[in-house]
mmCIF file of N, CA and C in Angstrom:
data_model
loop_
_atom_site.group_PDB
_atom_site.id
_atom_site.type_symbol
_atom_site.label_atom_id
_atom_site.label_comp_id
_atom_site.label_asym_id
_atom_site.label_seq_id
_atom_site.Cartn_x
_atom_site.Cartn_y
_atom_site.Cartn_z
ATOM 1 N N UNK G 137 53.890 -23.815 -35.739
ATOM 2 C CA UNK G 137 53.665 -24.373 -34.445
ATOM 3 C C UNK G 137 53.884 -23.341 -33.343
ATOM 4 N N UNK G 138 54.871 -22.476 -33.580
ATOM 5 C CA UNK G 138 55.139 -21.436 -32.599
ATOM 6 C C UNK G 138 53.973 -20.458 -32.505
ATOM 7 N N UNK G 139 53.355 -20.177 -33.617
ATOM 8 C CA UNK G 139 52.231 -19.237 -33.628
ATOM 9 C C UNK G 139 51.067 -19.802 -32.821
ATOM 10 N N UNK G 140 50.814 -21.099 -32.932
ATOM 11 C CA UNK G 140 49.729 -21.741 -32.186
ATOM 12 C C UNK G 140 50.037 -21.687 -30.689
ATOM 13 N N UNK G 141 51.297 -21.960 -30.332
ATOM 14 C CA UNK G 141 51.683 -21.896 -28.926
ATOM 15 C C UNK G 141 51.536 -20.482 -28.378
ATOM 16 N N UNK G 142 51.935 -19.511 -29.189
ATOM 17 C CA UNK G 142 51.829 -18.114 -28.752
ATOM 18 C C UNK G 142 50.361 -17.718 -28.561
ATOM 19 N N UNK G 143 49.486 -18.131 -29.465
ATOM 20 C CA UNK G 143 48.058 -17.823 -29.369
ATOM 21 C C UNK G 143 47.463 -18.509 -28.150
ATOM 22 N N UNK G 144 47.830 -19.770 -27.916
ATOM 23 C CA UNK G 144 47.315 -20.473 -26.738
ATOM 24 C C UNK G 144 47.817 -19.832 -25.442
ATOM 25 N N UNK G 145 49.076 -19.383 -25.444
ATOM 26 C CA UNK G 145 49.626 -18.706 -24.268
ATOM 27 C C UNK G 145 48.866 -17.403 -24.009
ATOM 28 N N UNK G 146 48.608 -16.639 -25.039
ATOM 29 C CA UNK G 146 47.852 -15.370 -24.885
ATOM 30 C C UNK G 146 46.424 -15.644 -24.428
ATOM 31 N N UNK G 147 45.806 -16.679 -24.967
ATOM 32 C CA UNK G 147 44.433 -17.006 -24.577
ATOM 33 C C UNK G 147 44.383 -17.443 -23.116
ATOM 34 N N UNK G 148 45.358 -18.252 -22.700
ATOM 35 C CA UNK G 148 45.362 -18.675 -21.299
ATOM 36 C C UNK G 148 45.668 -17.506 -20.366
ATOM 37 N N UNK G 149 46.535 -16.608 -20.782
ATOM 38 C CA UNK G 149 46.824 -15.415 -19.974
ATOM 39 C C UNK G 149 45.576 -14.531 -19.866
ATOM 40 N N UNK G 150 44.851 -14.371 -20.954
ATOM 41 C CA UNK G 150 43.607 -13.594 -20.945
ATOM 42 C C UNK G 150 42.563 -14.273 -20.056
ATOM 43 N N UNK G 151 42.467 -15.587 -20.134
ATOM 44 C CA UNK G 151 41.521 -16.317 -19.284
ATOM 45 C C UNK G 151 41.894 -16.160 -17.815
ATOM 46 N N UNK G 152 43.210 -16.180 -17.518
ATOM 47 C CA UNK G 152 43.683 -15.984 -16.152
ATOM 48 C C UNK G 152 43.274 -14.613 -15.628
ATOM 49 N N UNK G 153 43.404 -13.590 -16.440
ATOM 50 C CA UNK G 153 43.018 -12.235 -16.037
ATOM 51 C C UNK G 153 41.509 -12.157 -15.803
ATOM 52 N N UNK G 154 40.730 -12.778 -16.688
ATOM 53 C CA UNK G 154 39.275 -12.752 -16.543
ATOM 54 C C UNK G 154 38.835 -13.501 -15.289
ATOM 55 N N UNK G 155 39.425 -14.644 -15.016
ATOM 56 C CA UNK G 155 39.063 -15.423 -13.825
ATOM 57 C C UNK G 155 39.449 -14.639 -12.572
ATOM 58 N N UNK G 156 40.606 -14.013 -12.587
ATOM 59 C CA UNK G 156 41.057 -13.216 -11.448
ATOM 60 C C UNK G 156 40.089 -12.044 -11.189
ATOM 61 N N UNK G 157 39.664 -11.371 -12.254
ATOM 62 C CA UNK G 157 38.697 -10.277 -12.112
ATOM 63 C C UNK G 157 37.351 -10.775 -11.609
ATOM 64 N N UNK G 158 36.929 -11.932 -12.102
ATOM 65 C CA UNK G 158 35.653 -12.502 -11.666
ATOM 66 C C UNK G 158 35.701 -12.861 -10.184
ATOM 67 N N UNK G 159 36.854 -13.343 -9.732
ATOM 68 C CA UNK G 159 37.015 -13.689 -8.318
ATOM 69 C C UNK G 159 36.805 -12.454 -7.440
ATOM 70 N N UNK G 160 37.396 -11.338 -7.818
ATOM 71 C CA UNK G 160 37.255 -10.127 -7.007
ATOM 72 C C UNK G 160 35.836 -9.551 -7.077
ATOM 73 N N UNK G 161 35.203 -9.658 -8.243
ATOM 74 C CA UNK G 161 33.808 -9.212 -8.335
ATOM 75 C C UNK G 161 32.907 -10.079 -7.463
ATOM 76 N N UNK G 162 33.162 -11.376 -7.437
ATOM 77 C CA UNK G 162 32.381 -12.285 -6.604
ATOM 78 C C UNK G 162 32.566 -11.965 -5.132
ATOM 79 N N UNK G 163 33.796 -11.692 -4.716
ATOM 80 C CA UNK G 163 34.052 -11.327 -3.319
ATOM 81 C C UNK G 163 33.363 -10.016 -2.951
ATOM 82 N N UNK G 164 33.334 -9.075 -3.877
ATOM 83 C CA UNK G 164 32.652 -7.795 -3.628
ATOM 84 C C UNK G 164 31.147 -8.005 -3.469
ATOM 85 N N UNK G 165 30.562 -8.814 -4.338
ATOM 86 C CA UNK G 165 29.129 -9.106 -4.246
ATOM 87 C C UNK G 165 28.833 -9.854 -2.958
ATOM 88 N N UNK G 166 29.719 -10.762 -2.571
ATOM 89 C CA UNK G 166 29.525 -11.513 -1.338
ATOM 90 C C UNK G 166 29.566 -10.578 -0.127
ATOM 91 N N UNK G 167 30.466 -9.611 -0.127
ATOM 92 C CA UNK G 167 30.506 -8.654 0.989
ATOM 93 C C UNK G 167 29.245 -7.793 1.010
ATOM 94 N N UNK G 168 28.720 -7.449 -0.150
ATOM 95 C CA UNK G 168 27.464 -6.692 -0.200
ATOM 96 C C UNK G 168 26.310 -7.528 0.347
ATOM 97 N N UNK G 169 26.295 -8.819 0.031
ATOM 98 C CA UNK G 169 25.246 -9.710 0.540
ATOM 99 C C UNK G 169 25.331 -9.792 2.058
ATOM 100 N N UNK G 170 26.527 -9.889 2.592
ATOM 101 C CA UNK G 170 26.702 -9.945 4.043
ATOM 102 C C UNK G 170 26.216 -8.651 4.688
ATOM 103 N N UNK G 171 26.544 -7.507 4.080
ATOM 104 C CA UNK G 171 26.071 -6.209 4.592
ATOM 105 C C UNK G 171 24.544 -6.146 4.579
ATOM 106 N N UNK G 172 23.940 -6.569 3.474
ATOM 107 C CA UNK G 172 22.482 -6.518 3.355
ATOM 108 C C UNK G 172 21.813 -7.454 4.352
ATOM 109 N N UNK G 173 22.389 -8.634 4.559
ATOM 110 C CA UNK G 173 21.820 -9.554 5.549
ATOM 111 C C UNK G 173 21.900 -8.958 6.945
ATOM 112 N N UNK G 174 23.012 -8.291 7.241
ATOM 113 C CA UNK G 174 23.160 -7.641 8.541
ATOM 114 C C UNK G 174 22.130 -6.522 8.699
ATOM 115 N N UNK G 175 21.935 -5.739 7.638
ATOM 116 C CA UNK G 175 20.947 -4.646 7.682
ATOM 117 C C UNK G 175 19.527 -5.200 7.823
ATOM 118 N N UNK G 176 19.231 -6.287 7.120
ATOM 119 C CA UNK G 176 17.905 -6.908 7.226
ATOM 120 C C UNK G 176 17.681 -7.413 8.644
ATOM 121 N N UNK G 177 18.707 -8.009 9.227
ATOM 122 C CA UNK G 177 18.582 -8.508 10.594
ATOM 123 C C UNK G 177 18.309 -7.371 11.568
ATOM 124 N N UNK G 178 19.028 -6.273 11.430
ATOM 125 C CA UNK G 178 18.788 -5.131 12.334
ATOM 126 C C UNK G 178 17.407 -4.526 12.099
ATOM 127 N N UNK G 179 16.949 -4.477 10.849
ATOM 128 C CA UNK G 179 15.620 -3.954 10.554
ATOM 129 C C UNK G 179 14.534 -4.863 11.126
ATOM 130 N N UNK G 180 14.766 -6.178 11.104
ATOM 131 C CA UNK G 180 13.804 -7.116 11.700
ATOM 132 C C UNK G 180 13.718 -6.905 13.201
ATOM 133 N N UNK G 181 14.852 -6.629 13.841
ATOM 134 C CA UNK G 181 14.845 -6.364 15.279
ATOM 135 C C UNK G 181 14.071 -5.091 15.590
ATOM 136 N N UNK G 182 14.291 -4.048 14.784
ATOM 137 C CA UNK G 182 13.564 -2.794 14.971
ATOM 138 C C UNK G 182 12.077 -3.019 14.756
ATOM 139 N N UNK G 183 11.725 -3.778 13.721
ATOM 140 C CA UNK G 183 10.319 -4.062 13.432
ATOM 141 C C UNK G 183 9.678 -4.858 14.563
ATOM 142 N N UNK G 184 10.405 -5.796 15.108
ATOM 143 C CA UNK G 184 9.894 -6.575 16.234
ATOM 144 C C UNK G 184 9.628 -5.669 17.430
ATOM 145 N N UNK G 185 10.546 -4.746 17.708
ATOM 146 C CA UNK G 185 10.348 -3.809 18.818
ATOM 147 C C UNK G 185 9.145 -2.909 18.551
ATOM 148 N N UNK G 186 8.984 -2.461 17.307
ATOM 149 C CA UNK G 186 7.842 -1.599 16.975
ATOM 150 C C UNK G 186 6.526 -2.374 17.086
ATOM 151 N N UNK G 187 6.525 -3.642 16.688
ATOM 152 C CA UNK G 187 5.321 -4.466 16.836
ATOM 153 C C UNK G 187 4.937 -4.618 18.302
ATOM 154 N N UNK G 188 5.940 -4.834 19.150
ATOM 155 C CA UNK G 188 5.664 -4.970 20.584
ATOM 156 C C UNK G 188 5.119 -3.658 21.150
ATOM 157 N N UNK G 189 5.704 -2.543 20.721
ATOM 158 C CA UNK G 189 5.221 -1.244 21.198
ATOM 159 C C UNK G 189 3.800 -0.978 20.711
ATOM 160 N N UNK G 190 3.515 -1.343 19.467
ATOM 161 C CA UNK G 190 2.176 -1.155 18.908
ATOM 162 C C UNK G 190 1.154 -1.994 19.668
ATOM 163 N N UNK G 191 1.543 -3.219 20.000
ATOM 164 C CA UNK G 191 0.640 -4.079 20.764
ATOM 165 C C UNK G 191 0.363 -3.479 22.136
ATOM 166 N N UNK G 192 1.385 -2.903 22.750
ATOM 167 C CA UNK G 192 1.189 -2.268 24.057
ATOM 168 C C UNK G 192 0.282 -1.038 23.931
ATOM 169 N N UNK G 193 0.534 -0.218 22.924
ATOM 170 C CA UNK G 193 -0.242 1.019 22.765
ATOM 171 C C UNK G 193 -1.695 0.748 22.408
ATOM 172 N N UNK G 194 -1.992 -0.399 21.825
ATOM 173 C CA UNK G 194 -3.364 -0.706 21.417
ATOM 174 C C UNK G 194 -4.098 -1.621 22.387
ATOM 175 N N UNK G 195 -3.604 -1.764 23.588
ATOM 176 C CA UNK G 195 -4.313 -2.568 24.580
ATOM 177 C C UNK G 195 -5.628 -1.885 24.928
ATOM 178 N N UNK G 196 -6.740 -2.601 24.892
ATOM 179 C CA UNK G 196 -8.037 -1.994 25.168
ATOM 180 C C UNK G 196 -8.105 -1.327 26.544
ATOM 181 N N UNK G 197 -7.481 -1.910 27.548
ATOM 182 C CA UNK G 197 -7.540 -1.300 28.889
ATOM 183 C C UNK G 197 -6.817 0.038 28.899
ATOM 184 N N UNK G 198 -5.697 0.143 28.184
ATOM 185 C CA UNK G 198 -4.964 1.413 28.116
ATOM 186 C C UNK G 198 -5.765 2.448 27.327
ATOM 187 N N UNK G 199 -6.340 2.036 26.215
ATOM 188 C CA UNK G 199 -7.125 2.969 25.400
ATOM 189 C C UNK G 199 -8.375 3.434 26.150
ATOM 190 N N UNK G 200 -8.989 2.537 26.912
ATOM 191 C CA UNK G 200 -10.177 2.901 27.678
ATOM 192 C C UNK G 200 -9.840 3.998 28.678
ATOM 193 N N UNK G 201 -8.698 3.877 29.348
ATOM 194 C CA UNK G 201 -8.290 4.908 30.309
ATOM 195 C C UNK G 201 -8.052 6.246 29.625
ATOM 196 N N UNK G 202 -7.453 6.225 28.457
ATOM 197 C CA UNK G 202 -7.198 7.474 27.712
ATOM 198 C C UNK G 202 -8.517 8.093 27.275
ATOM 199 N N UNK G 203 -9.434 7.279 26.785
ATOM 200 C CA UNK G 203 -10.729 7.786 26.334
ATOM 201 C C UNK G 203 -11.493 8.403 27.511
ATOM 202 N N UNK G 204 -11.488 7.738 28.647
ATOM 203 C CA UNK G 204 -12.198 8.274 29.814
ATOM 204 C C UNK G 204 -11.566 9.582 30.283
ATOM 205 N N UNK G 205 -10.245 9.673 30.188
ATOM 206 C CA UNK G 205 -9.547 10.882 30.629
ATOM 207 C C UNK G 205 -9.862 12.070 29.716
ATOM 208 N N UNK G 206 -10.019 11.832 28.433
ATOM 209 C CA UNK G 206 -10.205 12.925 27.470
ATOM 210 C C UNK G 206 -11.602 12.961 26.865
ATOM 211 N N UNK G 207 -12.545 12.257 27.438
ATOM 212 C CA UNK G 207 -13.891 12.167 26.866
ATOM 213 C C UNK G 207 -14.561 13.530 26.805
ATOM 214 N N UNK G 208 -14.383 14.334 27.814
ATOM 215 C CA UNK G 208 -15.042 15.647 27.843
ATOM 216 C C UNK G 208 -14.468 16.570 26.776
ATOM 217 N N UNK G 209 -13.151 16.567 26.613
ATOM 218 C CA UNK G 209 -12.506 17.430 25.619
ATOM 219 C C UNK G 209 -12.860 16.979 24.203
ATOM 220 N N UNK G 210 -12.890 15.661 23.991
ATOM 221 C CA UNK G 210 -13.176 15.125 22.662
ATOM 222 C C UNK G 210 -14.663 15.097 22.343
ATOM 223 N N UNK G 211 -15.474 15.239 23.368
ATOM 224 C CA UNK G 211 -16.919 15.213 23.155
ATOM 225 C C UNK G 211 -17.418 13.837 22.770
ATOM 226 N N UNK G 212 -16.840 12.805 23.357
ATOM 227 C CA UNK G 212 -17.276 11.453 23.042
ATOM 228 C C UNK G 212 -17.800 10.797 24.306
ATOM 229 N N UNK G 213 -18.594 9.814 24.129
ATOM 230 C CA UNK G 213 -19.147 9.083 25.261
ATOM 231 C C UNK G 213 -19.792 7.807 24.784
ATOM 232 N N UNK G 214 -20.360 7.059 25.697
ATOM 233 C CA UNK G 214 -21.021 5.813 25.296
ATOM 234 C C UNK G 214 -22.229 6.098 24.404
ATOM 235 N N UNK G 215 -22.563 5.146 23.577
ATOM 236 C CA UNK G 215 -23.719 5.294 22.698
ATOM 237 C C UNK G 215 -25.005 5.159 23.495
ATOM 238 N N UNK G 216 -25.965 5.991 23.142
ATOM 239 C CA UNK G 216 -27.298 5.913 23.743
ATOM 240 C C UNK G 216 -28.264 5.331 22.715
ATOM 241 N N UNK G 217 -29.333 4.752 23.212
ATOM 242 C CA UNK G 217 -30.334 4.193 22.306
ATOM 243 C C UNK G 217 -30.968 5.302 21.481
ATOM 244 N N UNK G 218 -31.042 6.508 22.030
ATOM 245 C CA UNK G 218 -31.662 7.624 21.312
ATOM 246 C C UNK G 218 -30.845 8.041 20.094
ATOM 247 N N UNK G 219 -29.559 7.677 20.045
ATOM 248 C CA UNK G 219 -28.730 8.036 18.899
ATOM 249 C C UNK G 219 -29.067 7.201 17.668
ATOM 250 N N UNK G 220 -29.673 6.064 17.865
ATOM 251 C CA UNK G 220 -30.078 5.222 16.743
ATOM 252 C C UNK G 220 -31.434 5.686 16.241
ATOM 253 N N UNK G 221 -31.640 5.516 14.950
ATOM 254 C CA UNK G 221 -32.944 5.850 14.387
ATOM 255 C C UNK G 221 -33.936 4.736 14.671
ATOM 256 N N UNK G 222 -35.145 5.000 14.319
ATOM 257 C CA UNK G 222 -36.175 3.984 14.512
ATOM 258 C C UNK G 222 -36.646 3.480 13.148
ATOM 259 N N UNK G 223 -37.330 2.396 13.172
ATOM 260 C CA UNK G 223 -37.856 1.815 11.934
ATOM 261 C C UNK G 223 -38.846 2.771 11.290
ATOM 262 N N UNK G 224 -39.578 3.498 12.098
ATOM 263 C CA UNK G 224 -40.586 4.405 11.556
ATOM 264 C C UNK G 224 -39.955 5.565 10.783
ATOM 265 N N UNK G 225 -38.701 5.914 11.052
ATOM 266 C CA UNK G 225 -38.069 7.037 10.359
ATOM 267 C C UNK G 225 -37.571 6.649 8.965
ATOM 268 N N UNK G 226 -37.570 5.358 8.636
ATOM 269 C CA UNK G 226 -37.141 4.917 7.313
ATOM 270 C C UNK G 226 -38.312 5.078 6.357
ATOM 271 N N UNK G 227 -38.123 5.825 5.242
ATOM 272 C CA UNK G 227 -39.231 5.991 4.304
ATOM 273 C C UNK G 227 -39.567 4.662 3.635
ATOM 274 N N UNK G 228 -40.837 4.441 3.484
ATOM 275 C CA UNK G 228 -41.303 3.194 2.874
ATOM 276 C C UNK G 228 -41.130 3.263 1.354
ATOM 277 N N UNK G 229 -40.902 2.127 0.758
ATOM 278 C CA UNK G 229 -40.763 2.042 -0.693
ATOM 279 C C UNK G 229 -42.142 2.201 -1.323
ATOM 280 N N UNK G 230 -42.167 2.886 -2.472
ATOM 281 C CA UNK G 230 -43.430 3.041 -3.190
ATOM 282 C C UNK G 230 -43.912 1.677 -3.667
ATOM 283 N N UNK G 231 -45.232 1.495 -3.633
ATOM 284 C CA UNK G 231 -45.792 0.217 -4.066
ATOM 285 C C UNK G 231 -45.673 0.047 -5.575
ATOM 286 N N UNK G 232 -45.769 1.137 -6.314
ATOM 287 C CA UNK G 232 -45.641 1.089 -7.766
ATOM 288 C C UNK G 232 -44.807 2.291 -8.200
ATOM 289 N N UNK G 233 -44.085 2.171 -9.300
ATOM 290 C CA UNK G 233 -43.291 3.310 -9.759
ATOM 291 C C UNK G 233 -44.191 4.447 -10.222
ATOM 292 N N UNK G 234 -43.661 5.648 -10.163
ATOM 293 C CA UNK G 234 -44.381 6.841 -10.607
ATOM 294 C C UNK G 234 -44.394 6.837 -12.138
ATOM 295 N N UNK G 235 -45.492 6.358 -12.713
ATOM 296 C CA UNK G 235 -45.579 6.204 -14.161
ATOM 297 C C UNK G 235 -45.568 7.548 -14.861
ATOM 298 N N UNK G 236 -46.265 8.551 -14.303
ATOM 299 C CA UNK G 236 -46.296 9.877 -14.933
ATOM 300 C C UNK G 236 -44.912 10.495 -14.965
ATOM 301 N N UNK G 237 -44.216 10.432 -13.847
ATOM 302 C CA UNK G 237 -42.869 11.011 -13.786
ATOM 303 C C UNK G 237 -41.910 10.308 -14.725
ATOM 304 N N UNK G 238 -42.005 8.995 -14.817
ATOM 305 C CA UNK G 238 -41.134 8.235 -15.702
ATOM 306 C C UNK G 238 -41.438 8.550 -17.163
ATOM 307 N N UNK G 239 -42.715 8.671 -17.518
ATOM 308 C CA UNK G 239 -43.082 9.034 -18.889
ATOM 309 C C UNK G 239 -42.569 10.422 -19.239
ATOM 310 N N UNK G 240 -42.702 11.383 -18.304
ATOM 311 C CA UNK G 240 -42.225 12.739 -18.552
ATOM 312 C C UNK G 240 -40.713 12.747 -18.734
ATOM 313 N N UNK G 241 -40.008 11.963 -17.949
ATOM 314 C CA UNK G 241 -38.557 11.893 -18.077
ATOM 315 C C UNK G 241 -38.152 11.331 -19.431
ATOM 316 N N UNK G 242 -38.794 10.240 -19.849
ATOM 317 C CA UNK G 242 -38.466 9.631 -21.133
ATOM 318 C C UNK G 242 -38.807 10.549 -22.298
ATOM 319 N N UNK G 243 -39.908 11.296 -22.195
ATOM 320 C CA UNK G 243 -40.287 12.224 -23.263
ATOM 321 C C UNK G 243 -39.279 13.364 -23.345
ATOM 322 N N UNK G 244 -38.821 13.878 -22.194
ATOM 323 C CA UNK G 244 -37.848 14.971 -22.225
ATOM 324 C C UNK G 244 -36.512 14.485 -22.772
ATOM 325 N N UNK G 245 -36.133 13.251 -22.448
ATOM 326 C CA UNK G 245 -34.899 12.708 -23.006
ATOM 327 C C UNK G 245 -35.035 12.504 -24.508
ATOM 328 N N UNK G 246 -36.191 12.039 -24.946
ATOM 329 C CA UNK G 246 -36.426 11.844 -26.373
ATOM 330 C C UNK G 246 -36.428 13.166 -27.127
ATOM 331 N N UNK G 247 -36.844 14.239 -26.478
ATOM 332 C CA UNK G 247 -36.874 15.549 -27.127
ATOM 333 C C UNK G 247 -35.509 16.217 -27.103
ATOM 334 N N UNK G 248 -34.542 15.604 -26.405
ATOM 335 C CA UNK G 248 -33.211 16.202 -26.371
ATOM 336 C C UNK G 248 -33.027 17.187 -25.242
ATOM 337 N N UNK G 249 -33.917 17.184 -24.269
ATOM 338 C CA UNK G 249 -33.811 18.106 -23.140
ATOM 339 C C UNK G 249 -33.072 17.389 -22.016
ATOM 340 N N UNK G 250 -32.103 18.097 -21.440
ATOM 341 C CA UNK G 250 -31.362 17.529 -20.314
ATOM 342 C C UNK G 250 -32.185 17.734 -19.061
ATOM 343 N N UNK G 251 -32.679 16.664 -18.407
ATOM 344 C CA UNK G 251 -33.531 16.827 -17.240
ATOM 345 C C UNK G 251 -32.796 17.415 -16.041
ATOM 346 N N UNK G 252 -31.478 17.315 -16.024
ATOM 347 C CA UNK G 252 -30.734 17.884 -14.902
ATOM 348 C C UNK G 252 -30.503 19.377 -15.096
ATOM 349 N N UNK G 253 -30.741 19.880 -16.310
ATOM 350 C CA UNK G 253 -30.566 21.300 -16.573
ATOM 351 C C UNK G 253 -31.829 22.035 -16.143
ATOM 352 N N UNK G 254 -31.684 22.942 -15.220
ATOM 353 C CA UNK G 254 -32.835 23.640 -14.659
ATOM 354 C C UNK G 254 -33.490 24.561 -15.688
ATOM 355 N N UNK G 255 -32.696 25.138 -16.578
ATOM 356 C CA UNK G 255 -33.237 26.112 -17.531
ATOM 357 C C UNK G 255 -33.899 25.439 -18.725
ATOM 358 N N UNK G 256 -33.736 24.124 -18.861
ATOM 359 C CA UNK G 256 -34.431 23.408 -19.925
ATOM 360 C C UNK G 256 -33.771 23.517 -21.272
ATOM 361 N N UNK G 257 -32.455 23.808 -21.342
ATOM 362 C CA UNK G 257 -31.758 23.873 -22.614
ATOM 363 C C UNK G 257 -31.601 22.459 -23.160
ATOM 364 N N UNK G 258 -31.600 22.323 -24.439
ATOM 365 C CA UNK G 258 -31.456 20.997 -25.018
ATOM 366 C C UNK G 258 -30.006 20.543 -24.927
ATOM 367 N N UNK G 259 -29.784 19.243 -24.991
ATOM 368 C CA UNK G 259 -28.450 18.685 -24.880
ATOM 369 C C UNK G 259 -27.614 19.007 -26.109
ATOM 370 N N UNK G 260 -28.273 19.326 -27.233
ATOM 371 C CA UNK G 260 -27.569 19.604 -28.473
ATOM 372 C C UNK G 260 -27.005 20.991 -28.516
ATOM 373 N N UNK G 261 -27.494 21.877 -27.690
ATOM 374 C CA UNK G 261 -27.037 23.271 -27.745
ATOM 375 C C UNK G 261 -25.724 23.460 -27.040
#
């Protein structure tokens, strides 16, 4: 009976030590959580200030003034109609495919010649 009491006493003492250690680990983790929440809060404030500054810096009226001030140095200006191409400058699509060219390409591929090779070496070499 004494041995059982001694074992139970040792087990309860060990459990007491483990619970005590767990308590301090929990308090340490809790302090880390508080630190991280404080850091997140300060980072959110900084981010909010940066968002406000970004919104100010990207105001179209402010950017327009900067562009007008530096337009000559940057070589930029308003678009002219002459800068756009015309419909006539777009090449028209062929009405039918080039049958001779396609046949020649297929024959050269069948013969093992690489059509992209200017010297005409075969793909096997």
